[in-house]
XYZ file of C-alpha atoms in Angstrom:
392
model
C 81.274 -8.800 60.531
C 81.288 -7.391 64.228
C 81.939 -10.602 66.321
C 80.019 -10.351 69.663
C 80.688 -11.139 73.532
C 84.790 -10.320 73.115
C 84.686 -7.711 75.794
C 88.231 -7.778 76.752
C 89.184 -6.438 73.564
C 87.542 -4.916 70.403
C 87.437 -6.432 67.457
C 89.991 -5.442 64.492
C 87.463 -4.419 62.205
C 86.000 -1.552 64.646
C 89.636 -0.068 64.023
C 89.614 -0.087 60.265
C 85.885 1.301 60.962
C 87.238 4.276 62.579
C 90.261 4.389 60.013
C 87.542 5.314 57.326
C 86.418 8.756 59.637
C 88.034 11.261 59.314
C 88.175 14.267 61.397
C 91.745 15.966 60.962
C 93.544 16.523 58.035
C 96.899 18.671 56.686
C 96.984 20.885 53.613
C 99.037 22.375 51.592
C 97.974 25.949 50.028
C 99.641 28.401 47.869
C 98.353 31.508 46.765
C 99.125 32.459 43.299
C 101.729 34.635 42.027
C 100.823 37.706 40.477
C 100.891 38.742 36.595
C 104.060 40.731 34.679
C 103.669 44.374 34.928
C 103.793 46.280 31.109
C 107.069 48.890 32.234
C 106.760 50.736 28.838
C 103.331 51.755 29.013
C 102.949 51.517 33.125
C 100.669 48.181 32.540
C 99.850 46.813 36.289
C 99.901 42.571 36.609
C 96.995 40.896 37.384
C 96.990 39.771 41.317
C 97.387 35.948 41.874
C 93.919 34.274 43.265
C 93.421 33.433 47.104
C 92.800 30.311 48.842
C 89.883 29.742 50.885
C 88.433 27.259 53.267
C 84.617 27.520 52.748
C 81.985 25.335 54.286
C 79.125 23.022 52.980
C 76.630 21.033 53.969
C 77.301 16.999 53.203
C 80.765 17.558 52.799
C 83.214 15.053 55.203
C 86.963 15.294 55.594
C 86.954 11.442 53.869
C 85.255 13.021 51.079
C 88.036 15.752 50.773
C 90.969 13.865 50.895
C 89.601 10.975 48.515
C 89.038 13.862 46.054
C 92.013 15.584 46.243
C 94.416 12.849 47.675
C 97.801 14.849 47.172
C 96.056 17.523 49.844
C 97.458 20.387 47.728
C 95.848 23.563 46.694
C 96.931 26.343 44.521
C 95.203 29.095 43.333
C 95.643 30.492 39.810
C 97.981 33.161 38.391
C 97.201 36.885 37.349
C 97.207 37.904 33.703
C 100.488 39.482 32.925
C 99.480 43.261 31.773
C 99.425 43.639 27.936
C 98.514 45.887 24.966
C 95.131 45.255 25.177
C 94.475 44.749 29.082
C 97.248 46.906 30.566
C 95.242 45.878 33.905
C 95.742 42.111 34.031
C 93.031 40.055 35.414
C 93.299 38.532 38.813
C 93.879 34.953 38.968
C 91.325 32.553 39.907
C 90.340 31.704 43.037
C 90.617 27.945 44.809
C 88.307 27.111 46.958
C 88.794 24.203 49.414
C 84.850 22.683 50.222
C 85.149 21.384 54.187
C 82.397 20.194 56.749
C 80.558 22.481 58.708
C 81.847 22.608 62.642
C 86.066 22.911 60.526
C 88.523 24.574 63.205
C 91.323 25.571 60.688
C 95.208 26.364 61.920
C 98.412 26.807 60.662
C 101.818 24.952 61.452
C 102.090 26.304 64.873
C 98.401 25.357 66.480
C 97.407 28.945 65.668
C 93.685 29.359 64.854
C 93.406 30.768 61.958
C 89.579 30.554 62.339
C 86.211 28.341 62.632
C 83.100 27.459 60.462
C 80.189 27.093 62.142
C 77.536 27.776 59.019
C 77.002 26.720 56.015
C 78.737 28.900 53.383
C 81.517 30.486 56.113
C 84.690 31.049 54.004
C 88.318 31.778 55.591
C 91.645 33.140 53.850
C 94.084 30.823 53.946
C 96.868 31.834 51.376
C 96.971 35.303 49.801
C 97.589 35.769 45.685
C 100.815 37.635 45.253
C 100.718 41.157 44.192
C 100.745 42.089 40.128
C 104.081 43.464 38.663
C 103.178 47.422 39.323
C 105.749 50.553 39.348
C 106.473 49.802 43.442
C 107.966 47.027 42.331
C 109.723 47.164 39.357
C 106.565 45.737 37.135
C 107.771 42.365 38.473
C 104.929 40.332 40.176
C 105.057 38.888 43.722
C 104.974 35.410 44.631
C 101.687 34.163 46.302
C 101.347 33.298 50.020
C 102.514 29.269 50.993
C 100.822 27.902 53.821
C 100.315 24.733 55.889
C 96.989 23.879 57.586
C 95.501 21.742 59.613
C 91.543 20.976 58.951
C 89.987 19.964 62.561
C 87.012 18.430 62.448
C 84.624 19.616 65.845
C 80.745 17.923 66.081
C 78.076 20.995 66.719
C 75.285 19.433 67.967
C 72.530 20.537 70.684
C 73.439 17.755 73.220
C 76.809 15.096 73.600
C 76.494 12.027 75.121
C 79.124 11.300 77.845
C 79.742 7.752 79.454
C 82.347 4.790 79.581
C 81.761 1.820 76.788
C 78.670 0.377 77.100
C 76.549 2.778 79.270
C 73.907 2.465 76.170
C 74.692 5.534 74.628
C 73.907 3.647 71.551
C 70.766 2.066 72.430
C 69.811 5.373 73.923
C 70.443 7.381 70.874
C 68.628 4.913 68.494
C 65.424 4.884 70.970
C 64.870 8.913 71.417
C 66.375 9.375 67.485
C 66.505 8.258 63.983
C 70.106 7.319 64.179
C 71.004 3.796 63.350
C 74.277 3.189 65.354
C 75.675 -0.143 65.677
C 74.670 -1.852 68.720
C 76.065 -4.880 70.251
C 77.704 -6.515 73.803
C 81.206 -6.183 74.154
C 82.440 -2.653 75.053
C 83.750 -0.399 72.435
C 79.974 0.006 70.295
C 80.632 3.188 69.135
C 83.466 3.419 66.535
C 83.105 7.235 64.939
C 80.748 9.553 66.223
C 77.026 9.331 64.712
C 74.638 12.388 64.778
C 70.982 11.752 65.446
C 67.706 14.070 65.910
C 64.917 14.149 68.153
C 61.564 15.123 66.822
C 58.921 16.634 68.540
C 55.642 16.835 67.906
C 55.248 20.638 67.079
C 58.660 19.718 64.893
C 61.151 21.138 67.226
C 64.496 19.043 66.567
C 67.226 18.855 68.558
C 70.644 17.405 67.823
C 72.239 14.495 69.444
C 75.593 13.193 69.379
C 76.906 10.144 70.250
C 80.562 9.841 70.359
C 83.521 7.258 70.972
C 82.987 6.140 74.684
C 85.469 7.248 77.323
C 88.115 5.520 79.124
C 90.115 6.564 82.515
C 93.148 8.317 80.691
C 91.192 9.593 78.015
C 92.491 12.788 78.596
C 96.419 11.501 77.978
C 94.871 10.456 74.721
C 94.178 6.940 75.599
C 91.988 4.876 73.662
C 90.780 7.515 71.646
C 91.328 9.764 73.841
C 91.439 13.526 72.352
C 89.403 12.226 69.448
C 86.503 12.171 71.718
C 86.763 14.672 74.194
C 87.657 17.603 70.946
C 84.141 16.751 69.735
C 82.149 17.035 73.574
C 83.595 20.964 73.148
C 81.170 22.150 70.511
C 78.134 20.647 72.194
C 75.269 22.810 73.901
C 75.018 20.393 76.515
C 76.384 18.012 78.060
C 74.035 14.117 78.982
C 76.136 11.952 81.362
C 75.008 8.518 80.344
C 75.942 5.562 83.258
C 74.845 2.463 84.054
C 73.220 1.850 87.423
C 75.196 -1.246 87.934
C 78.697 -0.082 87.037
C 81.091 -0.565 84.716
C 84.332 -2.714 84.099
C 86.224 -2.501 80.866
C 88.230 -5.946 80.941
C 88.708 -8.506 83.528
C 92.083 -6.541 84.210
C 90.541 -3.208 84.820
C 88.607 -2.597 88.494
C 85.184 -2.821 88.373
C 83.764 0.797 88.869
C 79.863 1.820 90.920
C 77.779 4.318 89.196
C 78.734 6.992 91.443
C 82.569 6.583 90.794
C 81.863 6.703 87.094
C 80.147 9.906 87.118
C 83.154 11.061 89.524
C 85.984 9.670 86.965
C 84.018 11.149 83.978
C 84.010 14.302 85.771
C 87.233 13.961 86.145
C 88.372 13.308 82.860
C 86.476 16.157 81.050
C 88.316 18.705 84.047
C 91.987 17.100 82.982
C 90.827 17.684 78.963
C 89.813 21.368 79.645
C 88.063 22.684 82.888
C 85.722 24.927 81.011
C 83.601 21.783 80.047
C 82.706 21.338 83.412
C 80.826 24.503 83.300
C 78.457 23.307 80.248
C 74.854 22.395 81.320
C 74.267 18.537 81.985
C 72.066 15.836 82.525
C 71.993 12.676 83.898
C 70.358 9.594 82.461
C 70.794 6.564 85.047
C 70.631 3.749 82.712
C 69.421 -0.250 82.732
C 66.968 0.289 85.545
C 64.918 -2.203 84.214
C 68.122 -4.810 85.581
C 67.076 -6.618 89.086
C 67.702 -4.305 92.425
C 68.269 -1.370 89.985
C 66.129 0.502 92.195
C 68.027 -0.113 95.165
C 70.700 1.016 93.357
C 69.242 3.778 92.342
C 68.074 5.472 95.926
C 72.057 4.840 96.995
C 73.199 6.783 94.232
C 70.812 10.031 94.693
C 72.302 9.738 98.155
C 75.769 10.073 96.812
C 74.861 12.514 94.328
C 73.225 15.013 96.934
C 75.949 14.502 99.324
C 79.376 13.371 97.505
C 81.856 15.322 99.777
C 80.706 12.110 102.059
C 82.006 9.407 99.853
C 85.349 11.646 98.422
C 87.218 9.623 101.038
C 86.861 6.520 99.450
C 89.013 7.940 96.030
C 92.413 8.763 95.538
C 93.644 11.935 95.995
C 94.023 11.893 92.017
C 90.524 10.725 90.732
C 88.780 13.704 92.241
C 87.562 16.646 90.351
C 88.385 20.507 91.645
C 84.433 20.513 91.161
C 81.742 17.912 91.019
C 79.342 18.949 88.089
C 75.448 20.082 89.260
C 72.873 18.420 87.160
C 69.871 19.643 85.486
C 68.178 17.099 85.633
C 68.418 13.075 86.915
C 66.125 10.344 85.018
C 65.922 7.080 85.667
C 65.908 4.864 82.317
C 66.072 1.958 80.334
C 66.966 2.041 76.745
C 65.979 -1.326 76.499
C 62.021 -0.903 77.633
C 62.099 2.364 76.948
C 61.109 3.219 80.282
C 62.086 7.144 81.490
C 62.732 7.948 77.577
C 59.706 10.441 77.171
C 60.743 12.705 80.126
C 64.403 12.169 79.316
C 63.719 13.923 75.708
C 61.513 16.525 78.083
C 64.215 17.027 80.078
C 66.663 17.596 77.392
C 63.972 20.408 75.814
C 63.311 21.910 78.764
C 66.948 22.651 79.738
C 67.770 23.832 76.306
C 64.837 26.448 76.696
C 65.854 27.280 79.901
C 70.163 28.060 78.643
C 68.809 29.740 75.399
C 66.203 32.111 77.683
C 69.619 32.924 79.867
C 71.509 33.485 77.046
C 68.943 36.107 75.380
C 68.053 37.768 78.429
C 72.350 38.331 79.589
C 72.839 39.011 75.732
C 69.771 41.779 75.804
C 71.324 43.437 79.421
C 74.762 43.836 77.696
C 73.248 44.902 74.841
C 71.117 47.894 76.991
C 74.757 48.310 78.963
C 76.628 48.899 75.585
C 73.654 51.642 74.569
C 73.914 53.159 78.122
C 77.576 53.593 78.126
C 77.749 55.352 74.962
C 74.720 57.703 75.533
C 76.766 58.173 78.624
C 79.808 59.430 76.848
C 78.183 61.471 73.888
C 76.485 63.404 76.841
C 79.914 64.044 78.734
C 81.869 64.936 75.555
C 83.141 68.818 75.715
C 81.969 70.922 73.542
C 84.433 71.673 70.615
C 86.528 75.100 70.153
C 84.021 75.525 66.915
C 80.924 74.959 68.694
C 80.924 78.260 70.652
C 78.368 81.184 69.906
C 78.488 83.001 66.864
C 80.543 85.680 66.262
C 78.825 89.484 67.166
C 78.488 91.631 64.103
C 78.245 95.304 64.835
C 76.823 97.677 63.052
């Protein structure tokens, strides 16, 4: 059991928790060697099968490696060539079953590709050639290969915010998620996936993942492991609490406003382009006394936060201080502000999918214009001259 109010430190069992998800993993894959060529009669080997990274629905890296715990994959031989098949058969094919949202790459960090859907498949190790004349009727060896499964969240929105914003009492109250929820800081232990219904069925993904700490982006506390996952999301929903936040007794005690500064700050260190996502920014436990209050200082700072820069170091502040969509007040205790939170979060996903389709349509009109453009201004050919004159 989870023991509460120990919020200098997490307990031991939240890190055999996150022990049990998984969401990187090596591989070994060979391809298989191809099949004995038939010299006498010209007989062509079989080739040796591929090996494929291909996608599925309810799959989990845990899942994979439990099942295959060696983490090696080999694809079958080809059929040497014989009398009665002098065209061997190719080998069969091994197919490695992953999570949807896999980032695969080999030894050196180099992408080899993504899956995004269901069903996407990726080549991973080549079958050798069959034995043929070009090579003596001897086969070739397959293709060896070391990859790196990464595991990469897609969901609709991510929740961003120190331990114990509420991102976890938040997700449960606009979802169907059940995440563990309880008082000391570190709540969220792997990242957990939830939906929000509407009523004309519309879902939209949420999730929530491993709470940030200042360093995250050095890969402290769990660092990387977090911040990987915030790249595949749509958007991006800033959750704080209106009264601050303090990790430990040993850590300094932190205002709303310098969170959403220091969060800011951590996704720019991680990668700047996730400062250009779409956000939002749900202001949570207003239902605390002099939240309010609180509340009118921060929209002040928010509107004008090249005033209060000064009081940061030099180090702490972002190239850019992010623009959001939208600013709710809530409590994911009363439920107060959670309706036109999940509003909010619909209405700005509308309003990036409507950009996206109407910049996707002009290039799309730009493409057709530029190539009517140069099937107009193409010379006519030597042949297309007149026809030749035939006298009489």
């Amino acid at each position: 059991m989870l023991v509460q109010n120990q919020p200098s430190s997490p307990p031991l069992e939240r890190i055999r928790m996150y022990g049990n998800f998984i969401d990187n993993l090596r591989l070994f894959t060979k391809g298989g060697s191809g099949g004995m060529g038939y010299p006498r009669l010209g007989g062509e080997g079989g080739k040796g099968g591929d090996v494929w990274v291909v996608a599925r629905n309810r799959m989990t890296l845990k899942q994979l490696k439990d099942k295959y715990p060696q983490k090696r994959f080999v694809a079958g031989e080809g059929a040497n060539s014989r009398v009665s098949a002098l065209k061997g058969s190719k080998g069969k094919d091994c197919e490695i079953p992953v999570p949807v949202g896999i980032s695969v790459t080999d030894e050196n960090g180099k992408i080899i590709g993504e899956l995004n859907n269901e069903k996407d498949r990726i080549l991973v190790a080549e079958g050798g050639l069959g034995g043929k004349l070009l090579t003596n009727f001897l086969p070739l060896k397959g293709q060896k290969r070391v990859i790196h499964l990464d595991l990469k969240l897609i969901a609709d929105i991510g929740l961003v915010g120190f331990p114990n914003a509420g991102k976890s009492s938040l997700l449960s109250q606009i979802s169907h998620a059940k995440p563990a929820i309880a008082d000391y800081a570190f709540t969220t232990l792997k990242p957990e996936l939830g939906k929000i219904m509407y009523n004309d069925f519309k879902q939209i993904s949420v999730a929530d993942l491993p709470g940030l700490i200042e360093g995250a982006h050095m890969n402290k506390g769990m660092g990387h492991k977090f911040l990987k996952h915030v790249e595949r999301t749509k958007q991006l929903l800033f959750i704080v609490d209106i009264s601050g936040f303090q990790l430990s007794s040993q850590t300094q005690y932190r205002t709303a406003f310098e969170t959403i500064i220091l969060l800011t700050k951590e996704l720019e260190l991680y990668k700047e382009e996730l400062q250009t996502k779409p956000a939002l920014l749900a202001v949570n436990k207003m239902d605390l006394p002099n939240a309010q209050d609180k509340f009118r200082v921060l929209m002040n700072q928010l509107q004008n936060p090249k005033d209060f820069l000064h009081l940061f170091e030099k180090n702490m502040i972002p190239e850019r201080t992010i623009e959001f969509q939208h600013i709710i007040p809530i409590s994911a205790f009363t439920g107060e502000g959670i309706d036109e939170l999940k509003n909010c979060i619909r209405k700005s996903l509308d309003e990036h999918a409507n950009r996206e389709n109407d910049a996707y349509h002009k290039k799309q009109l730009l493409n057709l214009q530029i190539s009517n453009t140069i099937s107009y201004s193409e010379p006519p050919s030597k042949n297309a001259g007149t026809s030749p004159r035939m006298d009489n």
